[in-house]
C-alpha positions as semicolon CSV with decimal commas, in nm:
position;residue;x (nm);y (nm);z (nm)
1;V;-10,649;7,723;-7,743
2;P;-10,652;7,865;-7,372
3;D;-10,602;7,621;-7,103
4;D;-10,921;7,670;-6,920
5;L;-11,105;7,615;-7,256
6;R;-10,908;7,291;-7,314
7;A;-11,005;7,171;-6,948
8;K;-11,370;7,242;-7,031
9;L;-11,329;7,052;-7,381
10;A;-11,165;6,732;-7,222
11;G;-11,349;6,432;-7,220
12;K;-11,666;6,586;-7,401
13;S;-11,833;6,447;-7,699
14;D;-11,813;6,621;-8,027
15;I;-12,152;6,777;-7,970
16;E;-12,094;6,890;-7,645
17;R;-11,746;7,032;-7,757
18;N;-11,913;7,177;-8,050
19;N;-12,176;7,368;-7,821
20;I;-11,890;7,486;-7,582
21;L;-11,688;7,639;-7,862
22;M;-11,995;7,795;-8,024
23;R;-12,065;7,943;-7,702
24;E;-11,713;8,079;-7,656
25;G;-11,707;8,207;-8,018
26;F;-12,032;8,408;-7,940
27;R;-11,898;8,528;-7,623
28;Q;-11,560;8,640;-7,803
29;I;-11,766;8,830;-8,044
30;L;-11,964;9,029;-7,782
31;L;-11,636;9,081;-7,590
32;H;-11,471;9,228;-7,895
33;P;-11,714;9,349;-8,151
34;V;-11,500;9,578;-8,317
35;N;-11,219;9,300;-8,385
36;F;-11,491;9,090;-8,520
37;A;-11,641;9,380;-8,754
38;K;-11,265;9,430;-8,881
39;N;-11,219;9,055;-8,918
40;V;-11,574;9,054;-9,122
41;L;-11,446;9,315;-9,354
42;Y;-11,123;9,165;-9,422
43;R;-11,276;8,826;-9,486
44;T;-11,525;9,006;-9,705
45;S;-11,260;9,169;-9,921
46;T;-11,054;8,847;-9,964
47;F;-11,381;8,682;-10,074
48;W;-11,477;8,916;-10,323
49;T;-11,172;9,092;-10,445
50;A;-10,881;8,879;-10,312
51;I;-10,734;9,213;-10,138
52;G;-10,584;9,140;-9,828
53;M;-10,235;9,102;-9,653
54;G;-10,134;9,397;-9,827
55;G;-10,246;9,347;-10,166
56;P;-10,426;9,101;-10,384
57;A;-10,333;8,761;-10,247
58;F;-10,255;8,589;-10,571
59;F;-9,996;8,871;-10,647
60;Y;-9,760;8,654;-10,429
61;F;-9,825;8,357;-10,634
62;S;-9,836;8,488;-10,984
63;S;-9,514;8,502;-11,160
64;G;-9,483;8,772;-11,423
65;R;-9,653;9,098;-11,530
66;A;-9,937;8,911;-11,692
67;G;-10,060;8,745;-11,372
68;K;-10,046;9,052;-11,174
69;E;-10,252;9,244;-11,453
70;M;-10,498;8,967;-11,461
71;C;-10,539;8,983;-11,075
72;V;-10,606;9,349;-11,102
73;F;-10,862;9,294;-11,373
74;V;-11,045;9,017;-11,162
75;V;-11,055;9,281;-10,861
76;V;-11,184;9,551;-11,082
77;V;-11,450;9,330;-11,243
78;N;-11,568;9,208;-10,924
79;I;-11,607;9,531;-10,767
80;A;-11,788;9,666;-11,081
81;L;-12,028;9,384;-11,061
82;I;-12,099;9,430;-10,682
83;I;-12,165;9,788;-10,732
84;A;-12,389;9,741;-11,053
85;S;-12,573;9,454;-10,835
86;V;-12,640;9,690;-10,576
87;I;-12,774;9,940;-10,788
88;A;-13,003;9,730;-10,942
89;F;-13,171;9,652;-10,637
90;V;-13,169;9,985;-10,492
91;M;-13,279;10,173;-10,817
92;F;-13,466;9,910;-11,020
93;R;-13,682;9,715;-10,823
94;G;-13,976;9,522;-11,012
95;P;-14,104;9,198;-11,075
96;W;-13,762;9,069;-11,132
97;T;-13,676;9,109;-10,780
98;K;-13,908;8,831;-10,649
99;A;-13,752;8,603;-10,895
100;S;-13,393;8,683;-10,780
101;F;-13,481;8,522;-10,416
102;V;-13,313;8,179;-10,476
103;P;-12,989;8,337;-10,630
104;L;-12,976;8,592;-10,356
105;L;-12,971;8,288;-10,118
106;L;-12,726;8,117;-10,287
107;L;-12,514;8,444;-10,282
108;G;-12,568;8,470;-9,912
109;Y;-12,510;8,124;-9,851
110;F;-12,154;8,140;-10,021
111;Y;-12,079;8,439;-9,838
112;I;-12,176;8,313;-9,480
113;I;-12,026;7,964;-9,532
114;H;-11,682;8,121;-9,649
115;L;-11,698;8,387;-9,374
116;P;-11,526;8,197;-9,108
117;I;-11,227;8,090;-9,305
118;I;-10,994;8,303;-9,512
119;A;-11,155;8,258;-9,839
120;L;-10,988;8,385;-10,148
121;V;-11,164;8,510;-10,456
122;R;-11,184;8,157;-10,623
123;Y;-11,444;8,060;-10,363
124;S;-11,685;8,347;-10,496
125;M;-11,637;8,248;-10,864
126;P;-11,948;7,998;-10,858
127;V;-12,174;8,294;-10,786
128;I;-12,020;8,546;-11,022
129;P;-12,266;8,457;-11,280
130;F;-12,560;8,577;-11,064
131;L;-12,386;8,906;-11,006
132;M;-12,369;8,925;-11,370
133;M;-12,740;8,877;-11,419
134;F;-12,826;9,151;-11,130
135;A;-12,567;9,389;-11,290
136;A;-12,727;9,339;-11,633
137;V;-13,046;9,465;-11,486
138;A;-12,885;9,793;-11,375
139;I;-12,682;9,839;-11,703
140;V;-12,997;9,779;-11,924
141;N;-13,199;10,019;-11,717
142;L;-12,896;10,279;-11,685
143;F;-12,853;10,286;-12,052
144;G;-13,254;10,272;-12,133
145;K;-13,294;10,591;-11,901
146;A;-12,962;10,763;-12,053
147;R;-13,114;10,677;-12,433
148;T;-13,470;10,796;-12,337
149;A;-13,297;11,134;-12,161
150;A;-13,100;11,186;-12,501
151;S;-13,392;11,165;-12,735
């Protein structure tokens, strides 16, 4: 923490310190928007795929080939789920999209809450079932259209 900011924080209550730090945080974002965007992309990749620091983060903690293969599997599955979920919302809108409002809020909540910290893929696991539901909509509709086109 820079000395001038430390001086501003000295003797302040928790609420006043929080307000000062929030203003400073937003000031830094406005001063360095490119760095902020890079940071958001990095944290997004670690949250959803554990890709960061030159490779999947738990490559460093796993021992043996099976651990690395499982890590790659998790990365591939999560990326596939995200892509299929986006396809579902872009191509197959319908009554189900209104019913998906609460799960979407939950996805957004987990993402935003874990954005300020270095979140590993394990923090995204509670919302994976919702991604699976959205991805299922895309898969069912894509296979239904393919089956209709083939017959």
